[in-house]
GROMACS .gro file of C-alpha atoms in nm:
model
  245
    1UNK     CA    1  -0.010   0.308  -1.964
    2UNK     CA    2  -0.380   0.333  -2.055
    3UNK     CA    3  -0.660   0.186  -1.851
    4UNK     CA    4  -0.732  -0.074  -2.120
    5UNK     CA    5  -0.369  -0.178  -2.151
    6UNK     CA    6  -0.373  -0.288  -1.787
    7UNK     CA    7  -0.630  -0.551  -1.863
    8UNK     CA    8  -0.586  -0.857  -2.078
    9UNK     CA    9  -0.899  -0.958  -2.271
   10UNK     CA   10  -0.938  -1.328  -2.340
   11UNK     CA   11  -1.211  -1.455  -2.570
   12UNK     CA   12  -1.257  -1.831  -2.577
   13UNK     CA   13  -1.506  -1.964  -2.829
   14UNK     CA   14  -1.620  -2.319  -2.853
   15UNK     CA   15  -1.905  -2.510  -3.005
   16UNK     CA   16  -2.155  -2.731  -2.827
   17UNK     CA   17  -2.355  -2.982  -3.028
   18UNK     CA   18  -2.703  -3.007  -2.878
   19UNK     CA   19  -2.989  -3.179  -3.062
   20UNK     CA   20  -2.815  -3.135  -3.397
   21UNK     CA   21  -2.782  -2.762  -3.340
   22UNK     CA   22  -2.444  -2.610  -3.302
   23UNK     CA   23  -2.451  -2.340  -3.039
   24UNK     CA   24  -2.153  -2.111  -3.037
   25UNK     CA   25  -2.081  -1.960  -2.700
   26UNK     CA   26  -1.833  -1.680  -2.651
   27UNK     CA   27  -1.686  -1.638  -2.311
   28UNK     CA   28  -1.505  -1.319  -2.237
   29UNK     CA   29  -1.294  -1.303  -1.922
   30UNK     CA   30  -1.101  -1.019  -1.773
   31UNK     CA   31  -0.774  -1.117  -1.615
   32UNK     CA   32  -0.624  -0.878  -1.364
   33UNK     CA   33  -0.259  -0.806  -1.416
   34UNK     CA   34  -0.120  -0.902  -1.077
   35UNK     CA   35   0.225  -0.989  -0.958
   36UNK     CA   36   0.208  -1.367  -0.944
   37UNK     CA   37   0.245  -1.509  -0.597
   38UNK     CA   38   0.553  -1.695  -0.715
   39UNK     CA   39   0.718  -1.360  -0.802
   40UNK     CA   40   0.685  -1.219  -0.450
   41UNK     CA   41   0.963  -1.292  -0.209
   42UNK     CA   42   0.876  -1.646  -0.091
   43UNK     CA   43   0.845  -1.546   0.273
   44UNK     CA   44   0.608  -1.264   0.174
   45UNK     CA   45   0.358  -1.484  -0.010
   46UNK     CA   46   0.202  -1.641   0.298
   47UNK     CA   47   0.199  -1.310   0.483
   48UNK     CA   48   0.001  -1.142   0.204
   49UNK     CA   49  -0.244  -1.431   0.183
   50UNK     CA   50  -0.304  -1.415   0.558
   51UNK     CA   51  -0.372  -1.041   0.553
   52UNK     CA   52  -0.614  -1.080   0.261
   53UNK     CA   53  -0.807  -1.343   0.459
   54UNK     CA   54  -0.857  -1.106   0.755
   55UNK     CA   55  -1.077  -0.834   0.609
   56UNK     CA   56  -1.354  -0.931   0.851
   57UNK     CA   57  -1.131  -0.802   1.132
   58UNK     CA   58  -1.167  -0.446   1.001
   59UNK     CA   59  -1.458  -0.266   1.174
   60UNK     CA   60  -1.731  -0.138   0.943
   61UNK     CA   61  -1.665   0.222   1.044
   62UNK     CA   62  -1.300   0.177   0.950
   63UNK     CA   63  -1.390   0.016   0.617
   64UNK     CA   64  -1.601   0.321   0.533
   65UNK     CA   65  -1.295   0.546   0.574
   66UNK     CA   66  -1.068   0.310   0.380
   67UNK     CA   67  -1.317   0.294   0.095
   68UNK     CA   68  -1.274   0.669   0.050
   69UNK     CA   69  -0.916   0.593  -0.051
   70UNK     CA   70  -1.047   0.329  -0.291
   71UNK     CA   71  -1.280   0.582  -0.449
   72UNK     CA   72  -0.997   0.831  -0.491
   73UNK     CA   73  -0.778   0.570  -0.662
   74UNK     CA   74  -1.075   0.460  -0.874
   75UNK     CA   75  -1.137   0.816  -0.992
   76UNK     CA   76  -0.777   0.843  -1.109
   77UNK     CA   77  -0.788   0.505  -1.281
   78UNK     CA   78  -1.098   0.605  -1.474
   79UNK     CA   79  -0.911   0.897  -1.630
   80UNK     CA   80  -0.582   0.708  -1.666
   81UNK     CA   81  -0.419   0.968  -1.441
   82UNK     CA   82  -0.109   0.916  -1.228
   83UNK     CA   83  -0.188   0.824  -0.869
   84UNK     CA   84   0.042   0.975  -0.609
   85UNK     CA   85  -0.033   0.909  -0.242
   86UNK     CA   86   0.172   1.049   0.047
   87UNK     CA   87   0.133   0.897   0.393
   88UNK     CA   88   0.206   1.151   0.666
   89UNK     CA   89   0.280   1.122   1.037
   90UNK     CA   90   0.471   1.350   1.273
   91UNK     CA   91   0.821   1.200   1.253
   92UNK     CA   92   0.803   0.987   0.937
   93UNK     CA   93   0.953   0.708   1.142
   94UNK     CA   94   0.710   0.419   1.182
   95UNK     CA   95   0.346   0.425   1.071
   96UNK     CA   96   0.385   0.640   0.759
   97UNK     CA   97   0.666   0.418   0.628
   98UNK     CA   98   0.464   0.104   0.695
   99UNK     CA   99   0.164   0.250   0.514
  100UNK     CA  100   0.375   0.368   0.220
  101UNK     CA  101   0.528   0.024   0.173
  102UNK     CA  102   0.218  -0.189   0.225
  103UNK     CA  103   0.025   0.035  -0.016
  104UNK     CA  104   0.304  -0.014  -0.270
  105UNK     CA  105   0.295  -0.392  -0.223
  106UNK     CA  106  -0.084  -0.398  -0.259
  107UNK     CA  107  -0.070  -0.184  -0.574
  108UNK     CA  108   0.199  -0.410  -0.721
  109UNK     CA  109  -0.002  -0.722  -0.636
  110UNK     CA  110  -0.315  -0.579  -0.799
  111UNK     CA  111  -0.132  -0.448  -1.105
  112UNK     CA  112  -0.210  -0.079  -1.049
  113UNK     CA  113   0.099   0.042  -1.228
  114UNK     CA  114   0.038   0.418  -1.214
  115UNK     CA  115   0.020   0.413  -0.834
  116UNK     CA  116   0.317   0.557  -0.648
  117UNK     CA  117   0.330   0.586  -0.270
  118UNK     CA  118   0.542   0.817  -0.059
  119UNK     CA  119   0.577   0.908   0.307
  120UNK     CA  120   0.680   1.213   0.505
  121UNK     CA  121   0.647   1.389   0.836
  122UNK     CA  122   0.590   1.732   0.981
  123UNK     CA  123   0.955   1.689   1.081
  124UNK     CA  124   1.230   1.449   0.974
  125UNK     CA  125   1.393   1.196   1.207
  126UNK     CA  126   1.481   0.845   1.083
  127UNK     CA  127   1.312   0.525   0.968
  128UNK     CA  128   1.291   0.352   1.305
  129UNK     CA  129   1.489   0.024   1.310
  130UNK     CA  130   1.208  -0.148   1.502
  131UNK     CA  131   0.968  -0.074   1.216
  132UNK     CA  132   1.232  -0.188   0.968
  133UNK     CA  133   1.268  -0.517   1.156
  134UNK     CA  134   0.891  -0.575   1.162
  135UNK     CA  135   0.867  -0.529   0.786
  136UNK     CA  136   1.161  -0.765   0.737
  137UNK     CA  137   0.988  -1.027   0.952
  138UNK     CA  138   0.682  -0.992   0.725
  139UNK     CA  139   0.893  -1.080   0.420
  140UNK     CA  140   0.992  -0.747   0.267
  141UNK     CA  141   1.354  -0.691   0.176
  142UNK     CA  142   1.498  -0.377   0.340
  143UNK     CA  143   1.870  -0.312   0.311
  144UNK     CA  144   2.109  -0.023   0.367
  145UNK     CA  145   2.484   0.021   0.367
  146UNK     CA  146   2.469   0.366   0.524
  147UNK     CA  147   2.578   0.441   0.879
  148UNK     CA  148   2.429   0.779   0.960
  149UNK     CA  149   2.141   0.918   1.166
  150UNK     CA  150   1.891   0.899   0.879
  151UNK     CA  151   1.993   0.608   0.649
  152UNK     CA  152   1.828   0.539   0.314
  153UNK     CA  153   1.682   0.189   0.274
  154UNK     CA  154   1.628   0.000  -0.050
  155UNK     CA  155   1.304  -0.194  -0.028
  156UNK     CA  156   1.152  -0.460  -0.253
  157UNK     CA  157   0.868  -0.711  -0.247
  158UNK     CA  158   0.990  -0.924  -0.538
  159UNK     CA  159   1.307  -1.011  -0.723
  160UNK     CA  160   1.171  -0.874  -1.051
  161UNK     CA  161   0.983  -0.563  -0.942
  162UNK     CA  162   1.070  -0.205  -0.862
  163UNK     CA  163   1.292  -0.110  -0.569
  164UNK     CA  164   1.166   0.166  -0.342
  165UNK     CA  165   1.380   0.404  -0.138
  166UNK     CA  166   1.275   0.492   0.215
  167UNK     CA  167   1.418   0.750   0.452
  168UNK     CA  168   1.271   1.009   0.686
  169UNK     CA  169   1.180   1.347   0.535
  170UNK     CA  170   0.937   1.636   0.568
  171UNK     CA  171   0.629   1.551   0.363
  172UNK     CA  172   0.689   1.814   0.093
  173UNK     CA  173   1.060   1.733   0.048
  174UNK     CA  174   1.196   1.548  -0.259
  175UNK     CA  175   1.123   1.298  -0.395
  176UNK     CA  176   0.768   1.347  -0.266
  177UNK     CA  177   0.514   1.521  -0.492
  178UNK     CA  178   0.418   1.880  -0.415
  179UNK     CA  179   0.101   1.896  -0.626
  180UNK     CA  180  -0.177   1.666  -0.748
  181UNK     CA  181  -0.137   1.403  -0.477
  182UNK     CA  182  -0.350   1.247  -0.208
  183UNK     CA  183  -0.243   1.308   0.154
  184UNK     CA  184  -0.320   1.033   0.406
  185UNK     CA  185  -0.270   1.128   0.770
  186UNK     CA  186  -0.160   0.820   0.965
  187UNK     CA  187  -0.143   0.977   1.312
  188UNK     CA  188  -0.376   1.207   1.502
  189UNK     CA  189  -0.101   1.460   1.576
  190UNK     CA  190  -0.020   1.514   1.209
  191UNK     CA  191  -0.393   1.524   1.136
  192UNK     CA  192  -0.437   1.806   1.387
  193UNK     CA  193  -0.119   1.992   1.288
  194UNK     CA  194  -0.191   1.982   0.915
  195UNK     CA  195  -0.563   2.054   0.860
  196UNK     CA  196  -0.463   2.161   0.509
  197UNK     CA  197  -0.181   1.992   0.316
  198UNK     CA  198  -0.046   2.229   0.053
  199UNK     CA  199  -0.062   2.088  -0.299
  200UNK     CA  200  -0.285   1.791  -0.212
  201UNK     CA  201  -0.599   1.746  -0.418
  202UNK     CA  202  -0.745   1.514  -0.153
  203UNK     CA  203  -0.682   1.455   0.216
  204UNK     CA  204  -0.792   1.163   0.434
  205UNK     CA  205  -0.731   1.070   0.798
  206UNK     CA  206  -0.650   0.701   0.858
  207UNK     CA  207  -0.481   0.711   1.201
  208UNK     CA  208  -0.300   0.420   1.364
  209UNK     CA  209  -0.187   0.370   1.721
  210UNK     CA  210   0.186   0.436   1.748
  211UNK     CA  211   0.379   0.112   1.815
  212UNK     CA  212   0.630   0.332   1.998
  213UNK     CA  213   0.419   0.275   2.311
  214UNK     CA  214   0.591  -0.064   2.349
  215UNK     CA  215   0.948   0.045   2.283
  216UNK     CA  216   1.197  -0.117   2.523
  217UNK     CA  217   0.937  -0.354   2.668
  218UNK     CA  218   0.889  -0.732   2.631
  219UNK     CA  219   0.593  -0.655   2.400
  220UNK     CA  220   0.798  -0.447   2.158
  221UNK     CA  221   0.828  -0.691   1.865
  222UNK     CA  222   0.471  -0.814   1.901
  223UNK     CA  223   0.336  -0.459   1.898
  224UNK     CA  224   0.529  -0.366   1.585
  225UNK     CA  225   0.422  -0.689   1.414
  226UNK     CA  226   0.060  -0.621   1.506
  227UNK     CA  227   0.072  -0.268   1.365
  228UNK     CA  228   0.243  -0.385   1.046
  229UNK     CA  229  -0.024  -0.653   0.999
  230UNK     CA  230  -0.307  -0.405   1.057
  231UNK     CA  231  -0.170  -0.159   0.805
  232UNK     CA  232  -0.102  -0.433   0.549
  233UNK     CA  233  -0.452  -0.572   0.596
  234UNK     CA  234  -0.610  -0.234   0.544
  235UNK     CA  235  -0.402  -0.136   0.242
  236UNK     CA  236  -0.490  -0.464   0.073
  237UNK     CA  237  -0.855  -0.398   0.158
  238UNK     CA  238  -0.834  -0.059  -0.015
  239UNK     CA  239  -0.708  -0.216  -0.337
  240UNK     CA  240  -0.950  -0.509  -0.319
  241UNK     CA  241  -1.239  -0.262  -0.356
  242UNK     CA  242  -1.122  -0.124  -0.690
  243UNK     CA  243  -1.352  -0.199  -0.982
  244UNK     CA  244  -1.126  -0.066  -1.260
  245UNK     CA  245  -0.811  -0.267  -1.194
   0.00000   0.00000   0.00000
């Protein structure tokens, strides 16, 4: 879909009678094509609104790094090119999945239709059930009927939108792109282990603290919820900075 087709142009003309002179004013407004709040899963609506109201919590130094992602997306929008972004951490178990999904939700909300997000690791394990539970508590739908070490989850943010499939994989394994994509390193270990990501036309480091530090402690759920909220907040910030939506 072309850049122009993602924007709906409304021209409202009306006349104002002032001192016997009819002045015709034309107002042109640009309406972003966003998933209406009513179309998101009801429990997700409030969560998204809360994260969008928290941009002031993001440190300026962090915003500067996130805005590099915005500029990359912007550059692809300007040429109506597909936007493929792969989030990478060591095990593709927690942070990379959270980033993949919150980026997808933010892109859907902002109507950036050519954006596709993926995730992968330097090794494959499984989508950690604690991370799955945190995303479910936020309002995303994650379901699976598979009983195996590395189940595939169907994920959605609305009843009318696209379903996404999530499972643990090495970052260059199908269905992930192997060329012309942006690599986003979500953990310091993957950042150090992969100074060059083969096939990527851009690479950025946006590391997050691993919520695994609280596994099997009373703080477990709170830590996963905090990390999910941080990643959601920052992905929505990235898309809020786009000028060519």
